[in-house]
Amino acid sequence: VPAVGPGAIGPGDVDRPRALVSRPVLSDRVFRITVRSAGSLVLVIMALVGTFLSLRAASALKVSGWSFLTESRWEPDAGHFGIAAVLLGTILVGGVAVTISLPLAMGTALYISEYAPKRLSRTLIAMVDLMAAVPSVVYGLWGFFFLQGHVTGLARWLATYAGWFPLFKVDGAHPNDPLATTTVYTSSTFIAGIVVGLMVTPIACSVMREVFSQAPLGEREGAYALGATRWGMVRAVVLPFGRGGIIGGTMLGLGRALGETIAVYMIISLVVSVQPHILQNGGSTVSALIASKYGEATPFGTSALMAAGLSLFLMTLVINFVASTIVARSRSGAESDA
Amino acid sequence: MTTETRAFEPVRAVETVAVDVRPAGSTAGTTVPAYEPVDQGVREERRSLSAVRAGEVLSVVGAMAAAAATTWLAFGLILPVSGTLGSVIVGVLLFLLYYGVLCSIDNDGAAVRDRIAAAVIHVIAAVLLLALVFVVTFTIYRGLKALPHQNFYTQDMTKAGPLQPLSVGGILHAVIGTAEQITIALVITIPLGLLCAVFLTVSRGPFPRLVRTIVEAMTALPSIVAGLFIYATLILALGFEKSGFAASLALSVMMLPIIIRAADVVLRIVPGTLQEASFALGAPQWRTVWHVVLPTARSGLMTAIILGTARGIGETSPVLLTAGFTATVNKNPFHGPMVSLPLATFEFVRSPQPAMIARGFGTAAFLMLLVLVLFLTARAVGGRGPGQLSRRQASRVARVSRRDHERLLLRRDGGDLQLMDENRARTAR
């Protein structure tokens, strides 16, 4: 009888892992096929959107070639069309929006996570989240019927005293004439940018607040123990920890701001030409161009609009990916117990 | 010992007896000083733990008053400038300046920076929250002219021309349109979105990763491009007419990635231990998903769906391209143009007539109330994290558990009876 035990195994015997074959039962196979087909269907739909957009856009791009990026006119049926003007307008609206929303979102996020009393902060979080769900047409109404009338004074002041800066220049303005009409300051990129900025602030704010509130307690208390004031603690712990959230939240907001249609379309008076003066009446964005031109467009004109839409999509896509990468890479990533 | 015991300090009257706290029989060890009775004449004062001090409050109030006075002086009397917005901006800047000066009188640099930073953050938060509240109240206030009319909810705009007063015409067509479009969109997106999210959670490998990447990419799709896609395929290429169905397809294309992403996030934080416990008990995968994963994440999934719905209801641009415009009630989503609430708002305020603009604001206020109701529902349903049960859910779980316990007891006793029967039979043989 051979001895049984660990010592008895000869050098030739090697433990080989058993082949583990798991055969799912029938119900599981049905389940897996169902969910997999749902996933595939979603993939097909999304791929369809992408490929169809690209195909239709390609037929327009073939005609225009590289001048699509440099041409500022939009006369697709005459062969002159490009996104130089509308893309510049989109970026300007997005730039104004971020300038407005970054300090507002950061300050409010810091207030909610660091300064507000605990009971109040729950209410504030709900309020900010609710504001992110308010339809954009409501912001558009406010911008058109209220803000427009009240912000022209500020715009005139900026144009008068900062007009030497090319962005703030206003053609056709008479700053020294007290009876001059203010219509030259209405329907501008600036006003549209403020409205869009206010609209995306709640989105950016809730991302930042989420990240700020995850700043580790030990490091916070360490900063206090070393004698830091509250602001010192925020600067030394919360802001460095939440840097990814700040950048990511701002870029998510920027992505929404670039794609926003209806609020911009209501406020701005569409001028498809290179117009870098943000305080001046008239401006353009890609989405406002699509919303105003799709109705009378010929099939080729629709293709050209598709190309414009595709370039907008690519821009927001890049921004969103960079944003989510930054949020995921930063220390702010959520730890789950899985 | 005579003590004057007052009603508000009963403890001290008792504690005036010195107690030897050393354990009996031990001479070495901790020496505890004898308790000295507190002098009854001196009343202890509770120390204030509050961070708010009178001096700070005073300096805030003083800085505010000074800033208000200077602004009034500058804007009203001295400088040739005017405007509400400008005076508010100047006032806030002056307040920060004065406050900094006041703080620097009796604080060092770090404390002054702390105070100013706190003041700036409070101001920013107040500005944003006031602005957001103002956007909402402005819309409701301007809509108040239209909202009290009962016909606003029961009629469409067939008989109401641009010059008709508010007592004629309403938004019934838009309410019906929104209801039908969002229903169709939800019928498409909820099953597809949830199944896809489940697929992303239960599967491993390159294919789900590809799907997840594509879905994340599509959340960046601007809503107008989703509308343009449906317009170009369904209406231009396939020759369908502009209809409510086309609009709900556009909304679905827009909402699907949003719902999938939100649901995926919620499903991924379901604890792996719960799923492993279910597998260990021998449950197949679909039972684990159906009985463990989905119930655990239910509130989060509801939140994802409701927030997606709120986005879809408020979206104008995809509907603008695909639904067409009409002033009459159209109950058939597959035929003829159909208007939704945001689109109706947009079309109303394009008119210069005050009555039409009031209708536009009324429609926007109604839409916002709808979003508010959806949002509150989402909060009520999804306010709890996974595993935290409402009272009703907890009592149901307790009931089920009691029933299981009884069942197990019954089975054990039944098993015993059977065993007894067998034994009896054996002994009889």
Coordinates of N, CA, C and O in Angstrom, one line a residue, chain B residues 30-83:
Chain B
T30 N -3.3 54.8 41.0 CA -3.6 56.1 40.6 C -4.0 56.9 41.8 O -4.9 56.5 42.5
T31 N -3.4 58.1 42.0 CA -3.8 59.0 43.0 C -4.8 59.9 42.4 O -4.5 60.6 41.4
V32 N -5.9 59.9 43.0 CA -7.0 60.8 42.5 C -7.1 62.0 43.5 O -7.3 61.7 44.7
P33 N -6.9 63.2 43.0 CA -7.1 64.3 44.0 C -8.5 64.3 44.5 O -9.5 64.0 43.8
A34 N -8.6 64.7 45.7 CA -10.0 64.8 46.3 C -10.8 65.8 45.5 O -10.3 66.9 45.1
Y35 N -12.0 65.5 45.4 CA -12.9 66.4 44.6 C -13.2 67.6 45.5 O -13.6 67.5 46.6
E36 N -12.8 68.7 44.9 CA -13.1 70.0 45.6 C -14.5 70.5 45.3 O -14.8 70.7 44.1
P37 N -15.3 70.8 46.3 CA -16.6 71.3 46.0 C -16.5 72.6 45.3 O -15.6 73.4 45.6
V38 N -17.4 72.8 44.4 CA -17.4 74.0 43.6 C -18.0 75.1 44.5 O -19.0 74.8 45.2
D39 N -17.4 76.2 44.4 CA -17.9 77.4 45.2 C -19.3 77.7 44.7 O -19.5 78.0 43.5
Q40 N -20.3 77.6 45.6 CA -21.7 77.8 45.1 C -21.9 79.2 44.6 O -22.9 79.5 43.9
G41 N -21.1 80.1 45.1 CA -21.4 81.5 44.7 C -21.1 81.8 43.2 O -21.7 82.6 42.6
V42 N -20.1 81.0 42.7 CA -19.7 81.3 41.3 C -20.5 80.4 40.4 O -20.5 79.2 40.5
R43 N -21.2 80.9 39.4 CA -21.9 80.1 38.4 C -21.0 79.9 37.2 O -20.4 80.8 36.7
E44 N -20.9 78.6 36.9 CA -20.1 78.3 35.7 C -20.9 78.7 34.4 O -22.1 78.6 34.4
E45 N -20.1 79.2 33.5 CA -20.8 79.6 32.2 C -20.4 78.6 31.1 O -19.3 78.1 31.0
R46 N -21.4 78.2 30.4 CA -21.1 77.2 29.3 C -20.3 78.0 28.2 O -20.7 79.1 27.8
R47 N -19.3 77.3 27.8 CA -18.4 77.9 26.8 C -19.2 77.9 25.4 O -19.8 76.9 25.1
S48 N -19.1 78.9 24.6 CA -19.7 78.9 23.3 C -18.8 78.2 22.3 O -17.7 78.5 22.1
L49 N -19.4 77.1 21.7 CA -18.7 76.4 20.7 C -18.9 76.9 19.3 O -18.4 76.4 18.4
S50 N -19.8 77.8 19.2 CA -20.1 78.3 17.9 C -19.0 79.0 17.2 O -18.2 79.7 17.9
A51 N -18.8 78.9 16.0 CA -17.7 79.6 15.3 C -18.1 81.0 15.0 O -17.2 81.8 14.5
V52 N -19.3 81.4 15.1 CA -19.7 82.7 14.8 C -19.5 83.6 16.0 O -19.8 83.3 17.2
R53 N -18.8 84.7 15.8 CA -18.5 85.6 16.9 C -19.1 87.0 16.5 O -19.3 87.3 15.3
A54 N -19.4 87.7 17.6 CA -20.1 89.0 17.4 C -19.3 89.9 16.5 O -19.9 90.6 15.6
G55 N -18.0 90.0 16.7 CA -17.2 90.9 16.0 C -17.2 90.6 14.5 O -17.3 91.5 13.6
E56 N -17.2 89.3 14.1 CA -17.2 88.9 12.7 C -18.6 89.3 12.1 O -18.6 89.9 11.0
V57 N -19.6 89.0 12.8 CA -20.9 89.4 12.2 C -21.0 90.9 12.0 O -21.5 91.4 11.0
L58 N -20.5 91.6 13.0 CA -20.5 93.1 12.9 C -19.7 93.6 11.7 O -20.1 94.5 11.0
S59 N -18.5 92.9 11.5 CA -17.7 93.4 10.4 C -18.4 93.1 9.0 O -18.3 93.9 8.1
V60 N -19.1 92.0 8.9 CA -19.8 91.7 7.7 C -20.9 92.7 7.5 O -21.0 93.3 6.4
V61 N -21.7 93.0 8.6 CA -22.8 93.9 8.4 C -22.2 95.3 8.1 O -22.7 96.0 7.2
G62 N -21.1 95.7 8.8 CA -20.5 97.0 8.5 C -20.1 97.2 7.1 O -20.3 98.2 6.4
A63 N -19.4 96.1 6.6 CA -18.9 96.1 5.2 C -20.0 96.3 4.3 O -19.9 97.0 3.3
M64 N -21.1 95.5 4.5 CA -22.3 95.6 3.6 C -22.8 97.0 3.6 O -23.1 97.5 2.5
A65 N -23.0 97.6 4.8 CA -23.6 98.9 4.9 C -22.7 99.9 4.1 O -23.2 100.7 3.4
A66 N -21.4 99.8 4.4 CA -20.5 100.7 3.8 C -20.5 100.6 2.2 O -20.5 101.6 1.5
A67 N -20.5 99.3 1.8 CA -20.5 99.1 0.3 C -21.8 99.6 -0.3 O -21.8 100.3 -1.3
A68 N -23.0 99.4 0.4 CA -24.2 99.9 -0.1 C -24.2 101.4 -0.2 O -24.6 102.0 -1.2
A69 N -23.7 102.0 0.9 CA -23.7 103.5 0.9 C -22.8 104.0 -0.2 O -23.2 105.0 -1.0
T70 N -21.6 103.4 -0.4 CA -20.7 104.0 -1.4 C -21.3 103.8 -2.8 O -21.2 104.7 -3.6
T71 N -21.9 102.6 -3.0 CA -22.5 102.3 -4.3 C -23.6 103.4 -4.6 O -23.6 103.9 -5.7
W72 N -24.4 103.6 -3.6 CA -25.5 104.5 -3.8 C -24.9 105.9 -4.1 O -25.4 106.6 -5.1
L73 N -23.9 106.3 -3.4 CA -23.3 107.6 -3.6 C -22.7 107.7 -5.0 O -22.9 108.6 -5.8
A74 N -22.0 106.6 -5.4 CA -21.3 106.6 -6.7 C -22.3 106.6 -7.8 O -22.2 107.4 -8.7
F75 N -23.3 105.7 -7.7 CA -24.2 105.6 -8.9 C -25.2 106.7 -8.9 O -25.7 107.1 -10.0
G76 N -25.6 107.1 -7.7 CA -26.7 108.1 -7.7 C -26.2 109.5 -7.9 O -26.9 110.3 -8.5
L77 N -25.1 109.8 -7.3 CA -24.7 111.2 -7.2 C -23.5 111.6 -8.0 O -23.4 112.7 -8.6
I78 N -22.4 110.8 -7.9 CA -21.1 111.2 -8.4 C -20.8 110.8 -9.8 O -20.7 111.7 -10.7
L79 N -20.8 109.5 -10.1 CA -20.3 109.0 -11.3 C -21.4 109.1 -12.4 O -22.6 108.9 -12.1
P80 N -21.0 109.3 -13.7 CA -22.0 109.4 -14.7 C -22.4 108.0 -15.2 O -22.4 107.7 -16.4
V81 N -22.6 107.0 -14.4 CA -23.0 105.7 -14.8 C -24.3 105.3 -14.1 O -24.6 105.9 -13.1
S82 N -25.0 104.4 -14.7 CA -26.2 103.9 -14.1 C -26.4 102.4 -14.4 O -25.6 101.9 -15.1
G83 N -27.5 101.9 -13.9 CA -27.7 100.5 -14.3 C -27.7 99.6 -13.1 O -26.9 99.7 -12.2

